[in-house]
CSV table of C-alpha atoms in Angstrom, one decimal:
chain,number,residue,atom,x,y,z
A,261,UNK,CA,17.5,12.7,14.1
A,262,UNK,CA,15.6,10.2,12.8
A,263,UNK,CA,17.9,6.8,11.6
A,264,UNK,CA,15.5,4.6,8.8
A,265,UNK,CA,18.2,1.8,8.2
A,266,UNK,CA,17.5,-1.7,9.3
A,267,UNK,CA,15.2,-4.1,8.9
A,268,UNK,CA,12.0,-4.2,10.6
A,269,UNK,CA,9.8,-6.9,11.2
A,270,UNK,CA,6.6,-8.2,9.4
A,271,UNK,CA,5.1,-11.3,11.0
A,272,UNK,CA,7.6,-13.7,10.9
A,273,UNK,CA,9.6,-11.7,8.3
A,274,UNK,CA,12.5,-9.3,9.0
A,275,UNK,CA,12.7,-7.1,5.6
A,276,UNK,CA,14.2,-3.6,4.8
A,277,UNK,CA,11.7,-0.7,5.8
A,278,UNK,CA,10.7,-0.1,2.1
A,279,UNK,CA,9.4,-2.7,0.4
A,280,UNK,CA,7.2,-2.2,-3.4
A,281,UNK,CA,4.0,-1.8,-4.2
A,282,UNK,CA,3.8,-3.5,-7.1
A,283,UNK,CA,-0.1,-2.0,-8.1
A,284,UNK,CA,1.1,0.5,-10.9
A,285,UNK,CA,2.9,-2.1,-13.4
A,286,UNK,CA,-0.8,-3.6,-14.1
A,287,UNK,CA,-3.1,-1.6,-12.8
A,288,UNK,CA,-5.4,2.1,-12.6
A,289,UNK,CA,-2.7,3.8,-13.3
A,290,UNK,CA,-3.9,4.7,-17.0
A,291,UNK,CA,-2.2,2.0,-19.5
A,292,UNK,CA,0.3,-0.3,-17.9
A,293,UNK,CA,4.1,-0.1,-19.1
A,294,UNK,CA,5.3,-2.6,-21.2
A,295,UNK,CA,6.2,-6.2,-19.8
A,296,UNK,CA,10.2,-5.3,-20.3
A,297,UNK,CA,9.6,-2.5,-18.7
A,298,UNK,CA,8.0,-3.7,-15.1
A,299,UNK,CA,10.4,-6.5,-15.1
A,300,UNK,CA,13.4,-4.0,-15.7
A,301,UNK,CA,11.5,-2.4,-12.8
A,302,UNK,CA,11.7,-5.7,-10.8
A,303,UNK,CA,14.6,-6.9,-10.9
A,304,UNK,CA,16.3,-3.6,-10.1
A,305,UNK,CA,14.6,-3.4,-6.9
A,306,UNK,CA,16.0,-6.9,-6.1
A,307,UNK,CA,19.4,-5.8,-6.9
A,308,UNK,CA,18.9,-2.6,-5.2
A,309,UNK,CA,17.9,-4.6,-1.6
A,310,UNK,CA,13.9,-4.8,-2.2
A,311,UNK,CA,13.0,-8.2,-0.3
A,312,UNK,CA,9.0,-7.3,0.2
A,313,UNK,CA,7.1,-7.4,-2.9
A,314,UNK,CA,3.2,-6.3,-2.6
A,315,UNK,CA,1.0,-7.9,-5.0
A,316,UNK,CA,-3.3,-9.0,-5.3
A,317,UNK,CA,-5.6,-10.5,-7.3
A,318,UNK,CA,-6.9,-7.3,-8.1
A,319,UNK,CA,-4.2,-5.6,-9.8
A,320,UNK,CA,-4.5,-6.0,-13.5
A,321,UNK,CA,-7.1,-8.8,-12.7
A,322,UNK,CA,-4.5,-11.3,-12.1
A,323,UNK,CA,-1.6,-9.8,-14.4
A,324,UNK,CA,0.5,-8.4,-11.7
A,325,UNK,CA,0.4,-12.0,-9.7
A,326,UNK,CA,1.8,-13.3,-13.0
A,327,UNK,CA,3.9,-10.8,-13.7
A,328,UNK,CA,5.4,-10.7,-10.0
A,329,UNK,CA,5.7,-14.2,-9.8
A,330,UNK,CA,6.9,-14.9,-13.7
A,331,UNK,CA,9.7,-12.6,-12.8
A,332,UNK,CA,11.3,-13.3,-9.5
A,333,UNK,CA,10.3,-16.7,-9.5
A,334,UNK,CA,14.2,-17.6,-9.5
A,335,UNK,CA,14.7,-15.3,-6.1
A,336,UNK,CA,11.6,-16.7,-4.4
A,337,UNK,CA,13.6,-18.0,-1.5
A,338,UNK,CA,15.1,-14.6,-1.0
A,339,UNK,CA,11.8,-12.2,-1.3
A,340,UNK,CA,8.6,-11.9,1.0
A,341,UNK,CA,5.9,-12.0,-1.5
A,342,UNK,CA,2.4,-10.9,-0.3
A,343,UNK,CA,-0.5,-11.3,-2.4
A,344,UNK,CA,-4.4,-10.1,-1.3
A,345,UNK,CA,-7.9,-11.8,-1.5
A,346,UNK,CA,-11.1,-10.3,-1.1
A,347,UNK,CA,-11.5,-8.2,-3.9
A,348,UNK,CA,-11.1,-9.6,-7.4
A,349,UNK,CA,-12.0,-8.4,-11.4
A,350,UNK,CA,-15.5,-10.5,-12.0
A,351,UNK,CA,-16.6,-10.4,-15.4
A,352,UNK,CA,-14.6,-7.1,-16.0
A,353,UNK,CA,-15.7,-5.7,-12.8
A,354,UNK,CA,-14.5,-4.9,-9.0
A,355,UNK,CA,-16.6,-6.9,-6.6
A,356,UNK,CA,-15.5,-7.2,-2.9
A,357,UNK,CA,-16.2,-11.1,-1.8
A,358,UNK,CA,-14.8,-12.2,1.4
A,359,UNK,CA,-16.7,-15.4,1.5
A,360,UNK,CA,-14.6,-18.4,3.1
A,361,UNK,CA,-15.2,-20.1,-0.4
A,362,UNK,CA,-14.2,-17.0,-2.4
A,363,UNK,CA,-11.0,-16.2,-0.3
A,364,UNK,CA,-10.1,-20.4,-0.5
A,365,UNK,CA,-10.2,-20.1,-4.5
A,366,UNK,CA,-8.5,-17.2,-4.7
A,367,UNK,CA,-5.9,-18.5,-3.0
A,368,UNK,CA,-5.2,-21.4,-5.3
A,369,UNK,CA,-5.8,-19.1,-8.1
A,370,UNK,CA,-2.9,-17.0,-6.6
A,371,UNK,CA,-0.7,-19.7,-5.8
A,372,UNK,CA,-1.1,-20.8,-9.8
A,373,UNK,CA,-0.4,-16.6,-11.1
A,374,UNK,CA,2.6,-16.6,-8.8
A,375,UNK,CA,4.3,-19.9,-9.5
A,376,UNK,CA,4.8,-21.0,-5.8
A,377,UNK,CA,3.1,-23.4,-3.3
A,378,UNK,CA,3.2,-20.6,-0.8
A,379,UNK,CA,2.3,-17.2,-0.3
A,380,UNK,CA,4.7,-15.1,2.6
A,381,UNK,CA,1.7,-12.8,3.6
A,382,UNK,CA,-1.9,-12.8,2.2
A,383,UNK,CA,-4.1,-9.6,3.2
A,384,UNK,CA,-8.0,-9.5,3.0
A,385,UNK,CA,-8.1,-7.1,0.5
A,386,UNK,CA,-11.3,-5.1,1.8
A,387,UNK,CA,-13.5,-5.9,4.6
A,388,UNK,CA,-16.9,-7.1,3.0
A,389,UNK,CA,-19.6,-5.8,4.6
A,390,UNK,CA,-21.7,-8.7,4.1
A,391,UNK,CA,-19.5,-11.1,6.0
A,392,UNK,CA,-18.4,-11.0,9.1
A,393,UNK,CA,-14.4,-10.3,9.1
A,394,UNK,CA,-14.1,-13.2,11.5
A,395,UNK,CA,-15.5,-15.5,8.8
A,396,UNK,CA,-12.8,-14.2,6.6
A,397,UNK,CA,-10.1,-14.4,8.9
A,398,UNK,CA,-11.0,-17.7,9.7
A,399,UNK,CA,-10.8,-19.0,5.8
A,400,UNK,CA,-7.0,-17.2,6.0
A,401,UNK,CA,-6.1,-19.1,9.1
A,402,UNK,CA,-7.0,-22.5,7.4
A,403,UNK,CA,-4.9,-21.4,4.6
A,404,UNK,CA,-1.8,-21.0,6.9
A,405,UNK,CA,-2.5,-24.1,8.9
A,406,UNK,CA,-2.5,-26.0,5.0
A,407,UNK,CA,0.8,-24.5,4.6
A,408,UNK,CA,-0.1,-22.4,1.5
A,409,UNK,CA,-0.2,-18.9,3.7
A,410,UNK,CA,2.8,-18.2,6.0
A,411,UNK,CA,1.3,-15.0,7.7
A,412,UNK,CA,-2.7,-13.3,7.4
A,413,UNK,CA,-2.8,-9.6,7.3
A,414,UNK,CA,-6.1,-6.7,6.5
A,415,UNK,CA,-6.1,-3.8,4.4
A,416,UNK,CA,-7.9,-0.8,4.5
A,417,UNK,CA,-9.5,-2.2,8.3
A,418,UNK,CA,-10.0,0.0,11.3
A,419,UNK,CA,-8.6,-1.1,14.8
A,420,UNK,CA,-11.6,-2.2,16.1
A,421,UNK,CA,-12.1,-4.8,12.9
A,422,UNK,CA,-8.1,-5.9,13.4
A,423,UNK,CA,-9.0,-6.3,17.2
A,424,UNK,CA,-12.1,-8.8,15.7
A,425,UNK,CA,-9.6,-10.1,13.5
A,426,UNK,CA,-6.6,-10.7,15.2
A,427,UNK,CA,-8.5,-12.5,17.7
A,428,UNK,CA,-9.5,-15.0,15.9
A,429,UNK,CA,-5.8,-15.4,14.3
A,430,UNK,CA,-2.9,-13.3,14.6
A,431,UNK,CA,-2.9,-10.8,12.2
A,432,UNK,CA,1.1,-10.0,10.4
A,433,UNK,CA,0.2,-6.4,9.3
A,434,UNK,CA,-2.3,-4.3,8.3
A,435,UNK,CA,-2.0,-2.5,4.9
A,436,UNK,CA,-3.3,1.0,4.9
A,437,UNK,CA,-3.2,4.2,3.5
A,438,UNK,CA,-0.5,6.5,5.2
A,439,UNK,CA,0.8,9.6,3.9
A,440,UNK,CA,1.5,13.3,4.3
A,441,UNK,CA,-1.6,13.5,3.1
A,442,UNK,CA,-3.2,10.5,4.3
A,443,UNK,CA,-3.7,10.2,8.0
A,444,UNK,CA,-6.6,8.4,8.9
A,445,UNK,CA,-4.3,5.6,11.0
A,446,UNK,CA,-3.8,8.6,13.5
A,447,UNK,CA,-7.3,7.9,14.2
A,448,UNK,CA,-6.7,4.6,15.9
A,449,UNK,CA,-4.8,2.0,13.5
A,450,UNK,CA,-0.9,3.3,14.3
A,451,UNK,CA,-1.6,2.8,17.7
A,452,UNK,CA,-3.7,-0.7,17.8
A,453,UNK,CA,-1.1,-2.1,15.4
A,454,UNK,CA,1.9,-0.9,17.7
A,455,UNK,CA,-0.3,-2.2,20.7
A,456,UNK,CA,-0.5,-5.6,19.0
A,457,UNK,CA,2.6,-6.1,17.7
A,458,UNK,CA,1.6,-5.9,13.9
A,459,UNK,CA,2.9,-4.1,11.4
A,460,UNK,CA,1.4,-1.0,9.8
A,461,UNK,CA,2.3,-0.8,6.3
A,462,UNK,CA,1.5,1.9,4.8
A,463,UNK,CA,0.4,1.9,0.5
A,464,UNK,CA,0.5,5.6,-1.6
A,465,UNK,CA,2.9,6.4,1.4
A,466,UNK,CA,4.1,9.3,-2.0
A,467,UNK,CA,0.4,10.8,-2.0
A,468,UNK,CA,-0.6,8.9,-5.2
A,469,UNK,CA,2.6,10.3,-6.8
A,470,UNK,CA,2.0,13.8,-5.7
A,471,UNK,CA,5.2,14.1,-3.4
A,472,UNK,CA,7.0,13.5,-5.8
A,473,UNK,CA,9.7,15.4,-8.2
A,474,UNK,CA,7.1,14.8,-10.9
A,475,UNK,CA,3.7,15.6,-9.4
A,476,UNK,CA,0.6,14.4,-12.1
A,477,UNK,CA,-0.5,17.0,-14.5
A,478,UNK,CA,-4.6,16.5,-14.8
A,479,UNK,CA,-4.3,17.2,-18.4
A,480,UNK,CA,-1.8,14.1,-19.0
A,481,UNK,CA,-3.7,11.4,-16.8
A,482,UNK,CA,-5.5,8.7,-19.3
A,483,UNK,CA,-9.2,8.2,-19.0
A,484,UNK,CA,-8.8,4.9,-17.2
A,485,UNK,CA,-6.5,6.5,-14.3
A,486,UNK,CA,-8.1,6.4,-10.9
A,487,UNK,CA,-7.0,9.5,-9.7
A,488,UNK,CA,-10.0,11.0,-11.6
A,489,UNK,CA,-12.0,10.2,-9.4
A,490,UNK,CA,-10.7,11.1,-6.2
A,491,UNK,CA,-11.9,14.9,-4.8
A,492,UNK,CA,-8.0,15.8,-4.0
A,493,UNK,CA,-7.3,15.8,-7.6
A,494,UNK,CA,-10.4,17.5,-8.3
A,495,UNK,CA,-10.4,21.0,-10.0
A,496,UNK,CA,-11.3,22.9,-7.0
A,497,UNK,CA,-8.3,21.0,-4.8
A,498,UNK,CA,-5.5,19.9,-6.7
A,499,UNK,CA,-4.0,23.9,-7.2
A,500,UNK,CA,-4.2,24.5,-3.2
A,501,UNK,CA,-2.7,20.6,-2.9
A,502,UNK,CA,0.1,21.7,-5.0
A,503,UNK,CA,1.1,24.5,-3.0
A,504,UNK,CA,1.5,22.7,0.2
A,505,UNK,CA,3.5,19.7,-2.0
A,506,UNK,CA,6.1,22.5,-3.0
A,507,UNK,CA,6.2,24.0,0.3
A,508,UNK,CA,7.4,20.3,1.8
A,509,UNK,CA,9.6,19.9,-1.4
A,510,UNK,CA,11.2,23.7,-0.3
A,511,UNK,CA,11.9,22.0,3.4
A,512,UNK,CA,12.8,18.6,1.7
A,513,UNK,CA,15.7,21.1,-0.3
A,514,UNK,CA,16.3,22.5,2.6
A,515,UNK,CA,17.4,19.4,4.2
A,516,UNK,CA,19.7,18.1,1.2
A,517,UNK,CA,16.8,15.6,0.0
A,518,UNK,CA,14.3,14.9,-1.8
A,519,UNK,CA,10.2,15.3,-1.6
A,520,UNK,CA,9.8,12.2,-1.8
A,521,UNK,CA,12.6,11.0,0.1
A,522,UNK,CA,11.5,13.9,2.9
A,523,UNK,CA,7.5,11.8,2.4
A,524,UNK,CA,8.9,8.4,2.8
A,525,UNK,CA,11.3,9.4,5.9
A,526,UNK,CA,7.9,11.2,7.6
A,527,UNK,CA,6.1,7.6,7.1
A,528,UNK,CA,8.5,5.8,8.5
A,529,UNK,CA,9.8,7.5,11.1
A,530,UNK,CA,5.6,7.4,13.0
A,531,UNK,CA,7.1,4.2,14.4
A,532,UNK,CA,9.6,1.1,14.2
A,533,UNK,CA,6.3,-0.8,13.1
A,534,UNK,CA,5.6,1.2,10.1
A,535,UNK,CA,6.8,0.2,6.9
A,536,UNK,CA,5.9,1.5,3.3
A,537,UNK,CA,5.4,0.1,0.0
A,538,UNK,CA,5.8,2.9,-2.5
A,539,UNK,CA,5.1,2.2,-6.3
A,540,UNK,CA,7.1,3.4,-9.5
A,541,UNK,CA,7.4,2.3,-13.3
A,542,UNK,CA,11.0,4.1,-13.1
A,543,UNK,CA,14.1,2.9,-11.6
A,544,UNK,CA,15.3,6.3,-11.5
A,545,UNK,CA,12.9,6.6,-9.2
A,546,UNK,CA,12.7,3.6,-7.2
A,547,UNK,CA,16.1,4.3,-6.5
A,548,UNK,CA,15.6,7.5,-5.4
A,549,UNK,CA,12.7,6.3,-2.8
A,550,UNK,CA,15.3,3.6,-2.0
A,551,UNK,CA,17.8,6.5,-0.7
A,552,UNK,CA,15.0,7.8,1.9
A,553,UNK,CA,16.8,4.8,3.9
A,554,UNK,CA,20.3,6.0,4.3
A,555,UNK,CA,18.7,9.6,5.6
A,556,UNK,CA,19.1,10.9,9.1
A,557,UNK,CA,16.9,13.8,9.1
A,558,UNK,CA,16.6,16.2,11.9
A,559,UNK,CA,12.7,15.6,14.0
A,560,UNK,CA,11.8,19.4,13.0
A,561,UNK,CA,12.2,19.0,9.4
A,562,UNK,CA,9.6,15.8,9.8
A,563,UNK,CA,7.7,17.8,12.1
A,564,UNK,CA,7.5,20.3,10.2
A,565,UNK,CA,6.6,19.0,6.6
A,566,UNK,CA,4.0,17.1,9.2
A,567,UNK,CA,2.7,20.8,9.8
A,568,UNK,CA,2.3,22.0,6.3
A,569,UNK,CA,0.5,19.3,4.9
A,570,UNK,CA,-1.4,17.4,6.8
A,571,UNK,CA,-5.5,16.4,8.1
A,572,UNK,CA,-6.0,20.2,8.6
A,573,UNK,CA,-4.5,21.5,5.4
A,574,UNK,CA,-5.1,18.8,2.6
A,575,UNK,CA,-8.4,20.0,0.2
A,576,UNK,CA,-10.6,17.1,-0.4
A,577,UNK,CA,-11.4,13.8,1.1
A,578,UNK,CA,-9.2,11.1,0.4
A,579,UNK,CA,-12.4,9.1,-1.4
A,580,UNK,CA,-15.4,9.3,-3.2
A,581,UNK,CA,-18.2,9.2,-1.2
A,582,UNK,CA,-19.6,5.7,-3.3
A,583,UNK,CA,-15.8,4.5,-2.4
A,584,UNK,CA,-15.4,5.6,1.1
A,585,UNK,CA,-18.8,3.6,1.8
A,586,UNK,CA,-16.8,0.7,0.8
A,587,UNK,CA,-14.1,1.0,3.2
A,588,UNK,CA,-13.9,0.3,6.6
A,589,UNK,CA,-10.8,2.3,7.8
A,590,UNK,CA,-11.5,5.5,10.1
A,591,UNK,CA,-12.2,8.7,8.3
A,592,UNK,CA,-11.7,12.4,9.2
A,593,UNK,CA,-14.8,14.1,9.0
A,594,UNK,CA,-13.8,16.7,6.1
A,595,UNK,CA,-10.7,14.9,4.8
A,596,UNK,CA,-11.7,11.5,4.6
């Protein structure tokens, strides 16, 4: 059986297994809800036992830091809030900039969004390839000797860039994609980050809201929705990707659970080091991702929702090819 209570640890941080992603209340998800809304969201995942909070300066191009920190600004002493540098909105655009300089002014520009003279855990955001990561690192351990960064983490990094990086400082956890669907850290990062003591944390751990009881319908995205551009969703893969969704959600019935509590327990159960930050607009929702904690589900059930979707059957790379040149974790040669 496979027991998800607890806390596990994140640097110097010891915080309940799912934390939230907090990407969706600003940002690519079509038009953001409304502010009542994502701080409705908010605070019920504080009351609900939510300590890690997953934020950048990305996200709405510095709306979400506000947001985030406008709202639990009176519980900062009892949340881990972790922001990201790296890659910030320029002008109206996405540029990846992991200049000392540029990670140095986006950390003061953070601290201001957020309301707070420290930031718990602040990733690199993306690897740029025009610096090398130990530069980058370097400008995040400065930050945490000043005191305004308590712990340094990567996202979207390969094991042999963490090994670079944590080298040069030790490196809290590495954010990256981990899913059903999603297993490129089977290709080296779940074992470097268990080798290394750091956490694996593990964003879109719900398939980009696939694996869940209300999978996207193509026709009711909005324009501006970033799942338009990614091949799964594609016309040619998103029919075969919902057949293998509603054969995990017929073993996820089977068990008395969810899909998406059935995704969430599969993500956390790869290790004790693996956490997840799963995203929502609903607390209906949140608190159903919430009850993937309390499961104990028998190893063949995982294994075997591990079986029908997976590497070998998902249709479509996970990127893009223009995006998948921009990140640096390991990639499956079909699936991305």
């Amino acid at each position: 059986m496979s027991h998800l209570g607890g806390l596990r640890r994140i640097g110097p941080f010891e915080v309940p297994a799912l934390g939230l992603g907090c990407m969706n209340l600003s940002h690519a998800y079509g038009t953001p809800p409304s502010a009542a809304t994502a701080e409705r969201l908010l605070l019920a995942a504080l009351d609900a036992g939510v300590r890690l909070f997953d934020t950048a300066a990305l996200y709405g191009f510095g709306a979400n830091e506000e947001l985030v920190g406008r709202v639990l600004a009176p519980y900062r002493d009892d949340v881990v809030l972790a922001s990201k540098c790296g890659m910030t909105g320029v002008d109206g655009k996405r540029v990846i900039d992991g200049r000392p300089e540029t990670i140095r002014r986006t950390c003061e520009e953070a601290l201001s969004r957020l309301g707070t003279d420290v930031i718990d855990l602040y990733y690199l955001h993306r690897v740029d390839r025009e610096v090398p990561v130990e530069e980058s690192v370097g400008a995040l351990a400065g930050l945490v000797q000043e005191g305004k960064v308590r712990a340094i983490g990567l996202s979207e990094a390969s094991a042999d860039t963490l090994r670079r990086a944590h080298a040069v400082h030790p490196v809290a956890a590495l954010q990256n994609e981990y899913s059903l669907w999603s297993r490129n850290p089977e290709l080296g990062t779940l074992d470097a980050t268990r080798e290394l003591g750091v956490a694996l944390v593990a964003f879109s751990p719900l398939a980009r809201g696939v694996l869940t009881s209300t999978p996207p319908r193509m026709a009711d995205l909005r324009p501006r929705d970033i799942r338009h551009a990614m091949p799964r969703f594609a016309a040619a893969n998103y029919p075969d990707n919902l057949v293998l969704r509603g054969q995990v959600e017929a073993l996820a019935l089977g068990a008395g659970c969810s899909v998406a509590q059935l995704a969430l327990a599969w993500v956390l159960s790869r290790g004790p080091h693996v956490l997840a930050i799963p995203g929502t607009r609903s607390v209906e929702h949140l608190l159903e991702d919430l009850g993937a904690l309390g499961l104990a589900l028998p190893a063949a059930v995982l294994d075997a929702a591990g079986r029908v979707l997976g590497a070998d059957t998902v249709r479509g790379p996970r990127y893009a090819a223009t995006t998948q040149a921009e990140i640096d974790t390991e990639a499956f040669p079909d699936a991305g």
